Short mmCIF file of C-alpha atoms and ligand atoms in Angstrom, two decimals:
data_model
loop_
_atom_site.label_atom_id
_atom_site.label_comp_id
_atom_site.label_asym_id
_atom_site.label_seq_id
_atom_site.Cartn_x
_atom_site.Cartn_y
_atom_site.Cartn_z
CA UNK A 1 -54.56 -148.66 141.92
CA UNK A 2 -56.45 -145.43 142.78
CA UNK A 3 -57.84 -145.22 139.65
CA UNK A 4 -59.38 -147.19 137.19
CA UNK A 5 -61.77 -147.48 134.25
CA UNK A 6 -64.44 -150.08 133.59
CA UNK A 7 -67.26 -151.11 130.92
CA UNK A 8 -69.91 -153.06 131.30
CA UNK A 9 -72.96 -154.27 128.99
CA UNK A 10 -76.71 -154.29 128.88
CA UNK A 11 -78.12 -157.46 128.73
CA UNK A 12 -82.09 -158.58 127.44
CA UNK A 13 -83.86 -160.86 129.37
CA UNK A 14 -85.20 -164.11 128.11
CA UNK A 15 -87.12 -164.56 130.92
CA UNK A 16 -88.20 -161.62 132.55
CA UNK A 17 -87.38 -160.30 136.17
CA UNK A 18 -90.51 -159.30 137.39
CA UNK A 19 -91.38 -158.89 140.82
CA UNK A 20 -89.75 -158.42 144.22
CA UNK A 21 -89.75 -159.45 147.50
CA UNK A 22 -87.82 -156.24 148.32
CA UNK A 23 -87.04 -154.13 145.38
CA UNK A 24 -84.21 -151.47 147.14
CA UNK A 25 -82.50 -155.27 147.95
CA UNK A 26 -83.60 -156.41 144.04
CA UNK A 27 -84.64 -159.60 145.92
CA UNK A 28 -86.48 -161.25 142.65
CA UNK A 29 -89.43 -163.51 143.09
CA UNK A 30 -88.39 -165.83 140.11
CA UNK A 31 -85.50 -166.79 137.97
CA UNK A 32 -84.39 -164.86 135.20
CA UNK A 33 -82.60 -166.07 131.95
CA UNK A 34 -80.78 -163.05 130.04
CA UNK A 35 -78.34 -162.61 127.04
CA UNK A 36 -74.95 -159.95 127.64
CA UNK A 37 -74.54 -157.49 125.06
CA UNK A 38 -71.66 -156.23 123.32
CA UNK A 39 -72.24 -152.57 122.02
CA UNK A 40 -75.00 -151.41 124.77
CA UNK A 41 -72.47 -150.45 127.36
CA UNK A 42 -71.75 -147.77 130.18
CA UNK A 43 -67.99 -146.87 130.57
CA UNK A 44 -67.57 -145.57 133.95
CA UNK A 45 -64.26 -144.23 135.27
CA UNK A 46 -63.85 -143.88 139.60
CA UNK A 47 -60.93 -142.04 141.26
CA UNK A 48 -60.14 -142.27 144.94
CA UNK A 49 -60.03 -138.87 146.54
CA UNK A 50 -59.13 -139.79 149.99
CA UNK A 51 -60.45 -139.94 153.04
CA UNK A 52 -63.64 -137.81 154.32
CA UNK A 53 -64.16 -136.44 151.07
CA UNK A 54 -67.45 -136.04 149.57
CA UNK A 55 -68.37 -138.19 146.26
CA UNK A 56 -68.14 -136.02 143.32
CA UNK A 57 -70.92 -137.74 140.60
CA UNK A 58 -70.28 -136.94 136.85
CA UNK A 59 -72.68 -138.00 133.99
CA UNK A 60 -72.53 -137.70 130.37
CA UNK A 61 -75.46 -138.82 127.69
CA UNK A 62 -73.42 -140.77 124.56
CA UNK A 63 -70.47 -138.64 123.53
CA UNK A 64 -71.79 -135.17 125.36
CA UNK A 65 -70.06 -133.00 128.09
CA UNK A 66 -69.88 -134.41 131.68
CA UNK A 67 -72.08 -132.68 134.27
CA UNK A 68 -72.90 -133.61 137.74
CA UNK A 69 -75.23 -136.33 138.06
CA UNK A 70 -78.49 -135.02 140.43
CA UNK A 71 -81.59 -136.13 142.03
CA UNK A 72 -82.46 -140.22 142.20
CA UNK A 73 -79.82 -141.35 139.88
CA UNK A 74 -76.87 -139.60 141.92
CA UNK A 75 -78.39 -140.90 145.09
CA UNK A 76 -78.73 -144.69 143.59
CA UNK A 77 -75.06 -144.16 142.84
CA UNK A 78 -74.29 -142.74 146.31
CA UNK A 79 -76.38 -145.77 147.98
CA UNK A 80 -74.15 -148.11 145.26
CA UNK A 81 -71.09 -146.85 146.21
CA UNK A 82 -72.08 -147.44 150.38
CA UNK A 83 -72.85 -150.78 149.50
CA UNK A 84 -69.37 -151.32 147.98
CA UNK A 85 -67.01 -149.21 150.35
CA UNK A 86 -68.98 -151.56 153.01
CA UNK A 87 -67.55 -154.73 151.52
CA UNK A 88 -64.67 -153.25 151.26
CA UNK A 89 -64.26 -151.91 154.51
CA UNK A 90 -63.04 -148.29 153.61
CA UNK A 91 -66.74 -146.36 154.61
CA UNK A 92 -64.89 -143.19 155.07
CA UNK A 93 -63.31 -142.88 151.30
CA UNK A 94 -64.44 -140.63 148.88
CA UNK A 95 -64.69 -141.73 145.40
CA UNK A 96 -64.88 -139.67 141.99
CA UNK A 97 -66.86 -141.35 139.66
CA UNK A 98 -67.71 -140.39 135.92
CA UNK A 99 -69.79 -142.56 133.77
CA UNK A 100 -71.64 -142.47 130.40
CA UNK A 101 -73.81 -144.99 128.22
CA UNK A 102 -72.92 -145.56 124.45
CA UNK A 103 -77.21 -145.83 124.06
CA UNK A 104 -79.94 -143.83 125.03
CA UNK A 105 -80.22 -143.94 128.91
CA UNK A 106 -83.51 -145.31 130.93
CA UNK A 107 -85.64 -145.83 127.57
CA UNK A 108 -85.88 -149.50 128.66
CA UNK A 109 -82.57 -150.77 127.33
CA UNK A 110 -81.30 -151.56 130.98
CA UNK A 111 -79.02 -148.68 131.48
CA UNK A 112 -78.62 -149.00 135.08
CA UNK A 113 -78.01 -153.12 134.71
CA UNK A 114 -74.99 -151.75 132.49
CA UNK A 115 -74.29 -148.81 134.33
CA UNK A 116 -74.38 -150.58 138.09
CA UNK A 117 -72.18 -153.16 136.74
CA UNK A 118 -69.58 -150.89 135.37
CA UNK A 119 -69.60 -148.87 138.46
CA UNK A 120 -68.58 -152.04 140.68
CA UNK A 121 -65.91 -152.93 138.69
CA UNK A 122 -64.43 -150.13 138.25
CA UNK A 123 -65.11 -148.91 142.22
CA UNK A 124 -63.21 -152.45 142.54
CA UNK A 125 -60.93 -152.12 140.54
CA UNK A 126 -60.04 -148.67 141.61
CA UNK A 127 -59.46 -150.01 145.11
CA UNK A 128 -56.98 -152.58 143.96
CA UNK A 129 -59.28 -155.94 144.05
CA UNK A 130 -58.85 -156.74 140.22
CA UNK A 131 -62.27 -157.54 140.50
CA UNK A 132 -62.37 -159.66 136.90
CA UNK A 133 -59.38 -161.81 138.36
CA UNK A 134 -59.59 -162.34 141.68
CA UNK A 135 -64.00 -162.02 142.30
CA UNK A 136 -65.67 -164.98 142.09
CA UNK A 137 -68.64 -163.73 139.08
CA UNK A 138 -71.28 -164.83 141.71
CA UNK A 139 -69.67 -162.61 144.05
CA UNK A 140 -69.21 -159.73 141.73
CA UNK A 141 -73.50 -160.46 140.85
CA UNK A 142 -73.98 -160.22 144.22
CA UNK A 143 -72.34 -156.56 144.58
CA UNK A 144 -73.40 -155.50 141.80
CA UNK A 145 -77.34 -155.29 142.43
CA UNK A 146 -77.00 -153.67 145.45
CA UNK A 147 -78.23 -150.60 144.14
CA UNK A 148 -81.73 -151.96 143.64
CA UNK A 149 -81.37 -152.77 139.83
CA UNK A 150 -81.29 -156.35 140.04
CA UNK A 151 -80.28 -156.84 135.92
CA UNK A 152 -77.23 -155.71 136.99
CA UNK A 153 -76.67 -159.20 138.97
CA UNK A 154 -76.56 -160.56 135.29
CA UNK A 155 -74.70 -157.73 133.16
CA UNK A 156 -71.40 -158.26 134.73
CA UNK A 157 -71.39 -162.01 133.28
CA UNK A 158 -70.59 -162.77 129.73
CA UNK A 159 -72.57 -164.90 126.82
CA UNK A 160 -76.10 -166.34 128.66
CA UNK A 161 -76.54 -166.03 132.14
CA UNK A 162 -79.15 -167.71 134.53
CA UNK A 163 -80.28 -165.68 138.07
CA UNK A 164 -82.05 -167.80 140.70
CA UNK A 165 -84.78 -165.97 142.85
CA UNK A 166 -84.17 -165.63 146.61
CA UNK A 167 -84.17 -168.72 148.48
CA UNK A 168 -84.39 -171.10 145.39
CA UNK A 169 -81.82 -174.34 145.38
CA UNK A 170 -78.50 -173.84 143.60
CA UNK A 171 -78.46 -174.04 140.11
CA UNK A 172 -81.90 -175.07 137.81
CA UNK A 173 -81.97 -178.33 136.81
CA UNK A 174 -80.45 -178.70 133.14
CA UNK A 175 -78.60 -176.20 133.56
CA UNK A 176 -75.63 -177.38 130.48
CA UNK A 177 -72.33 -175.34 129.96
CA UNK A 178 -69.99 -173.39 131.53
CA UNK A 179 -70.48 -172.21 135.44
CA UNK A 180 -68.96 -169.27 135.21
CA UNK A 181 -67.25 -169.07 138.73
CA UNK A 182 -66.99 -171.27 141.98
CA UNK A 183 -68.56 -173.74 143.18
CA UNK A 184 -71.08 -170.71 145.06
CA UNK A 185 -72.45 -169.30 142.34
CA UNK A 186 -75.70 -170.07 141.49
CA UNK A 187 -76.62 -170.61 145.03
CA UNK A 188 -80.10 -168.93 145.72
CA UNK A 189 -81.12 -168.85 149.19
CA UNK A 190 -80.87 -165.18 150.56
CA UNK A 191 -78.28 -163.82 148.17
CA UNK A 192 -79.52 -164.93 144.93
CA UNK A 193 -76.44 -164.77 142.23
CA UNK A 194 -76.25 -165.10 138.74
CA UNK A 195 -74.09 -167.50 136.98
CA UNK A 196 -73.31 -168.87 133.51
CA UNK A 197 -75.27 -170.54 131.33
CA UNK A 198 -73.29 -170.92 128.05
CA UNK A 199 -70.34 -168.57 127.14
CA UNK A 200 -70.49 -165.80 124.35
CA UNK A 201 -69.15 -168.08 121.28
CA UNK A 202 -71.54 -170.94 122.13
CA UNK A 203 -74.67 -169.31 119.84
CA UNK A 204 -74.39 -166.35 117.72
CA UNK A 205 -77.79 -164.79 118.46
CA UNK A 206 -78.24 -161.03 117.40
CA UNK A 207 -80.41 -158.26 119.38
CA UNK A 208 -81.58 -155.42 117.02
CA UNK A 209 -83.32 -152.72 118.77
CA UNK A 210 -86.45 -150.83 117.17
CA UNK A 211 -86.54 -148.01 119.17
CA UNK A 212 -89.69 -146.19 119.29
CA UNK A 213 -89.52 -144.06 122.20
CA UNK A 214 -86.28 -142.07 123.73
CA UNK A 215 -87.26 -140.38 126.76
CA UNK A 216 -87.01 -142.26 130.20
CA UNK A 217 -89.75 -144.40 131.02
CA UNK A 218 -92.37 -143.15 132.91
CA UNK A 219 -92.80 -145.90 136.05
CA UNK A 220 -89.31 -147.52 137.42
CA UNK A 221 -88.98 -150.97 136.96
CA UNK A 222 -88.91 -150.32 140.81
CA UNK A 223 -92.19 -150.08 140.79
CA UNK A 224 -93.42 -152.45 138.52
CA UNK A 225 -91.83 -154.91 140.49
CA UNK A 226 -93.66 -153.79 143.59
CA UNK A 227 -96.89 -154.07 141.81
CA UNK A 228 -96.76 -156.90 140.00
CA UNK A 229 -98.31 -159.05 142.69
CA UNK A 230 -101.48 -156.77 142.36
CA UNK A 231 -101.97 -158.74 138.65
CA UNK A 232 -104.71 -161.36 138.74
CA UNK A 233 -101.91 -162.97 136.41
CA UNK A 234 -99.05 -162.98 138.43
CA UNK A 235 -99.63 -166.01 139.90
CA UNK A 236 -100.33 -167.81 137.11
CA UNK A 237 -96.98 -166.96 135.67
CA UNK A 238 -94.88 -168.67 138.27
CA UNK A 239 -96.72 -171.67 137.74
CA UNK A 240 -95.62 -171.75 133.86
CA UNK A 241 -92.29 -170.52 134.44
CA UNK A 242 -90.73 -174.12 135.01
CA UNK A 243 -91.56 -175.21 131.84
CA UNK A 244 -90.18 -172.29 129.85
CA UNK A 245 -87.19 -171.90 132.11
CA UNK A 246 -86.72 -175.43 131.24
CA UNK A 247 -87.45 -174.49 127.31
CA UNK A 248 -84.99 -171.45 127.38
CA UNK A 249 -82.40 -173.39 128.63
CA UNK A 250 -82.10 -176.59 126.11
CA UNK A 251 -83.02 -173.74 123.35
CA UNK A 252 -79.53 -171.98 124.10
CA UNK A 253 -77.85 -175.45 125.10
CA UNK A 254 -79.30 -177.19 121.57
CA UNK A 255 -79.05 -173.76 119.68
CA UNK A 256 -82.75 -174.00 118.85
CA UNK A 257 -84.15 -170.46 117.74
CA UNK A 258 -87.69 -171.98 116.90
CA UNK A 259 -87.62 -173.17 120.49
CA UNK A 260 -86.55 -170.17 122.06
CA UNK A 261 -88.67 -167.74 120.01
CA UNK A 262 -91.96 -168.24 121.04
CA UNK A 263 -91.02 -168.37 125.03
CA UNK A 264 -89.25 -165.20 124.11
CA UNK A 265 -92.05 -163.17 123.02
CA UNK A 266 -94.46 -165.15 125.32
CA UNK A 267 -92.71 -163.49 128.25
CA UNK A 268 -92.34 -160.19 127.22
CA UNK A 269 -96.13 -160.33 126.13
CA UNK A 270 -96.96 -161.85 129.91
CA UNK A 271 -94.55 -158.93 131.26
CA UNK A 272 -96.84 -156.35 130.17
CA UNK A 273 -100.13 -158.06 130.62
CA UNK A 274 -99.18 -158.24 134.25
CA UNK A 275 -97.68 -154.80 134.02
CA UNK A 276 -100.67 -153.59 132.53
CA UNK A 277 -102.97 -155.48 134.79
CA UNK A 278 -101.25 -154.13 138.13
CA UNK A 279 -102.81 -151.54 140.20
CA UNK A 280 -102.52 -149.13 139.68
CA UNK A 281 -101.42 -150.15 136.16
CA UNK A 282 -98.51 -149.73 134.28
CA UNK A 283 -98.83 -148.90 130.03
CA UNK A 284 -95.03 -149.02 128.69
CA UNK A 285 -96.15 -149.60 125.05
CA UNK A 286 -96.27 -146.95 122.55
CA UNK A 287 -98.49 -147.73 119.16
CA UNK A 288 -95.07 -148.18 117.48
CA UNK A 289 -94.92 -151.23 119.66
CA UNK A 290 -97.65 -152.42 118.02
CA UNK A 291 -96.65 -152.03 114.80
CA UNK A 292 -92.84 -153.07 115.48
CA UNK A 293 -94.44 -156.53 117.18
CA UNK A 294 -96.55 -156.81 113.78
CA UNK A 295 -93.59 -156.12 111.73
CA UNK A 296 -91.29 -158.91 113.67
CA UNK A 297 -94.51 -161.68 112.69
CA UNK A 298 -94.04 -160.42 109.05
CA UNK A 299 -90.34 -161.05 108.88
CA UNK A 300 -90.99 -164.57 109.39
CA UNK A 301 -93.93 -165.11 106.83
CA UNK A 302 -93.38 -167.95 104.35
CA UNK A 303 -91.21 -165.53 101.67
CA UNK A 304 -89.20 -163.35 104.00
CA UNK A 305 -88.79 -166.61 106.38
CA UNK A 306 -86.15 -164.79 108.59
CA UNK A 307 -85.39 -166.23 111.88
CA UNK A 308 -86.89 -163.11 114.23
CA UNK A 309 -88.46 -163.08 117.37
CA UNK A 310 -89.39 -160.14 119.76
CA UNK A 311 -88.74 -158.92 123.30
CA UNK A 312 -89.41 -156.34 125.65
CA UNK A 313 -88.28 -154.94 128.90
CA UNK A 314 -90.13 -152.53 130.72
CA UNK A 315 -90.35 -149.81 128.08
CA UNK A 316 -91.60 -149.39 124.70
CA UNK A 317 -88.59 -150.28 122.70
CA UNK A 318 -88.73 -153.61 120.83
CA UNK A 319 -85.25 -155.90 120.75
CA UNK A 320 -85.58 -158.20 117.83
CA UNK A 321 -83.53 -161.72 118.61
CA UNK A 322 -82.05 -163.32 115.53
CA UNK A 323 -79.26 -165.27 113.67
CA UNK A 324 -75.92 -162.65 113.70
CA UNK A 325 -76.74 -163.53 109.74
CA UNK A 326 -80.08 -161.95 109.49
CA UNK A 327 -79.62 -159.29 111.58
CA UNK A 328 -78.92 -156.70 108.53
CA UNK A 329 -81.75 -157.47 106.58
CA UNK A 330 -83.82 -157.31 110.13
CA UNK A 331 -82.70 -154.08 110.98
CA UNK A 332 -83.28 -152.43 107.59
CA UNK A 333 -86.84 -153.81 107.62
CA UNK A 334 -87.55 -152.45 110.58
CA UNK A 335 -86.38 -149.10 109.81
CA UNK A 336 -88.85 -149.01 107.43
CA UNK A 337 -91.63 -149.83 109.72
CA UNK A 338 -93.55 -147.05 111.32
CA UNK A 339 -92.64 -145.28 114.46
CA UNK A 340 -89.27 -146.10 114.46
CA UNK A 341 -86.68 -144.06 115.40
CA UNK A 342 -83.72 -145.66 114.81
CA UNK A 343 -82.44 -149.14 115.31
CA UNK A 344 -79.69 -149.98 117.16
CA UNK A 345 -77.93 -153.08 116.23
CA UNK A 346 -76.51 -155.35 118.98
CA UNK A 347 -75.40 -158.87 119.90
CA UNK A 348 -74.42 -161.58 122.39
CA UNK A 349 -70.83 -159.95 124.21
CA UNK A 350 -68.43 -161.79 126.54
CA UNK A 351 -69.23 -159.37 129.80
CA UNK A 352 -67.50 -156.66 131.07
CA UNK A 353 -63.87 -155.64 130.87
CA UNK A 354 -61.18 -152.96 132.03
CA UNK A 355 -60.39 -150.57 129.44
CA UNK A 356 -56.63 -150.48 128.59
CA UNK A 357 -56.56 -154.25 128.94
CA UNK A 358 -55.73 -155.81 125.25
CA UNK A 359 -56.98 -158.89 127.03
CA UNK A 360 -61.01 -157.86 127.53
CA UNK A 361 -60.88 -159.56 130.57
CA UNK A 362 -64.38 -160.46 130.33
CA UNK A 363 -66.20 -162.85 133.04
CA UNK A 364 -67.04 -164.94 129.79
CA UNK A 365 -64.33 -167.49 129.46
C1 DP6 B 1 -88.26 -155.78 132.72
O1 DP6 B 1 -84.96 -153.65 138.50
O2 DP6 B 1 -83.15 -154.61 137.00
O3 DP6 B 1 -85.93 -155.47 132.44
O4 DP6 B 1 -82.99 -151.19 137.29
O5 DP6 B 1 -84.54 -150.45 135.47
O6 DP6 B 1 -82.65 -152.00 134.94
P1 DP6 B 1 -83.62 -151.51 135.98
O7 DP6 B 1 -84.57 -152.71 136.22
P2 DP6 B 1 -84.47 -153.99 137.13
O8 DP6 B 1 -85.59 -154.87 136.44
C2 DP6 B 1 -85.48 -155.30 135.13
C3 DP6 B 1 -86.79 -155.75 134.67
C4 DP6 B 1 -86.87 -156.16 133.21
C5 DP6 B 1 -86.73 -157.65 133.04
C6 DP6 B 1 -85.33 -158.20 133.20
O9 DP6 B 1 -84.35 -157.55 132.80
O10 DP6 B 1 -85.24 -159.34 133.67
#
């Protein structure tokens, strides 16, 4: 095939990435525990132009016109797209590649984790390696962080996913449900790859997304992973992350949203302390924040008594984890609450898939 078009999802961290041994290699310095989304997704299409020619880059924000992609984020793609025609073995081919989000790119909803995973499946898939049949998932995690955005590692698995940090052991302990892949994945050591907690339809958890801010964010999570070391709290972070790693996982594997809920906004609270706390530090939060994080404790006051629990990645934007039941009534409160834009509404999604393929073909079953 010499052409061939992919999407891919976002996904929200449970626990948080944060911190790298070497960011370009997204090398993480502890586990990560994320949900896939469904409706958060890049759609990229790649063409093979033949060999020696240059990459042509197209971008296009939503449902706008495509333009050529410039500056860092062509070069990322340029370095992604190395990384892949190296595996390969076909250095010399030039690639087209055209690619737009269905959300607001870089205002901390993981655009490149969706974006880097749809471009290696489709670059894959493009080249003829039916990368969602005949790729192991930890394989396909492994390719697809090479860009630097480690998330990625997670977003091309379906339903809740589990990322080791370089050179842990295998899979965590307790780790219940499906495996997602062969008997590889999972394996830390130097090539850290994400695998499969539970699959899509084990726990119908919601994200809605209060967004208060639109514009990219103004540090990378580059470097915030480079400085989070620098935090006096760093440390003490990987000493509690056993226990909630532990937590997170019987939460999803016992369906326990009063379990997972307070490790979920513990985390993203610990995320910006440390953020906050580097040096030089890091502010992602708005005053919305604030107010959205004040909002979320409301929702579940005796009266209201909804089932909703806060997040954050490295932005401003608040994603609200609930029951797919709730998730209306969630939304339109926070709507009302000041300082937000809009609210996007989201949930847990099987993974990526080829378009034109009734099947999905998802990494989820
Ligand atoms: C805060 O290096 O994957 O979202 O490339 O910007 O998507 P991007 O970031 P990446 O780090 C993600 C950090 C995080 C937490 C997480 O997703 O685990």
């Amino acid at each position: 095939m010499s052409r061939a078009t992919a999407e891919a999802p976002a996904n929200i961290a449970f626990i948080k990435y944060w911190g790298a041994r070497e960011g370009s290699r997204a090398l993480p310095l502890n586990r990560s525990i994320s949900m896939t989304l469904e409706s958060c997704r890049s759609t990229t299409t790649v063409e093979v132009l033949g060999d020696g020619r240059r990459h042509e880059i197209l971008y296009a924000d939503g449902d706008g016109p495509f333009g050529a992609a410039a500056g860092r984020f062509a070069e990322r793609i340029r370095g992604h797209l190395a990384e892949l025609l190296g595996w390969t073995g076909e250095a010399g081919l030039g690639l087209r590649v055209a690619t737009r989000n269905s959300f607001p790119a870089g205002a901390g909803l993981a655009s490149s984790a969706s974006g880097f995973a749809a471009l290696t499946v489709a670059t894959l898939a493009a080249l003829g390696h039916r990368p969602l049949e005949r790729i192991s998932p930890g394989e396909l995690s492994s390719l697809a962080r090479r860009s630097g955005s480690g998330s990625a590692a997670r977003s091309v698995i379906g339903g809740f996913v589990e990322w080791p940090a370089e050179g842990d052991e295998s899979k965590g302990e307790g780790n219940g449900g499906g495996d997602g892949g062969d008997g590889n994945d999972g394996g830390g050591t130097d090539d850290p790859r994400a695998a499969q907690v539970a699959p899509a339809g084990h726990w119908e958890l919601a994200d809605v997304i209060a967004v208060v801010e639109e514009g990219p964010k103004r540090v990378s999570s580059l470097e915030g992973h480079r400085r989070a070391t620098t935090s006096p709290h760093y440390a003490r972070r990987l000493e509690l992350l056993p226990e909630r790693l532990a937590a997170v996982r019987r939460a999803i594997r016992e369906r326990d949203l009063a379990r997972l809920g307070p490790v979920l906004e513990a985390e993203a609270i610990e995320l910006h302390l440390i953020a906050m706390s580097s040096r030089p530090p890091i502010f992602y939060w708005q005053p919305a924040t604030l107010a959205v994080l004040a909002a979320v404790r409301e929702l579940r006051a005796p009266g209201l008594g909804l089932d909703a629990w806060a997040t954050m990645d490295a932005g401003a934007n608040v994603h609200v984890i609930c029951p797919f039941g709730q998730a209306s009534e969630v939304a339109a409160r926070l709507l009302r609450t000041a300082g937000v834009r809009r609210v996007l509404r989201d949930r847990v999604g099987t993974g990526p898939r080829m378009h034109g393929d009734p099947e999905g073909g998802g990494a989820d079953a």
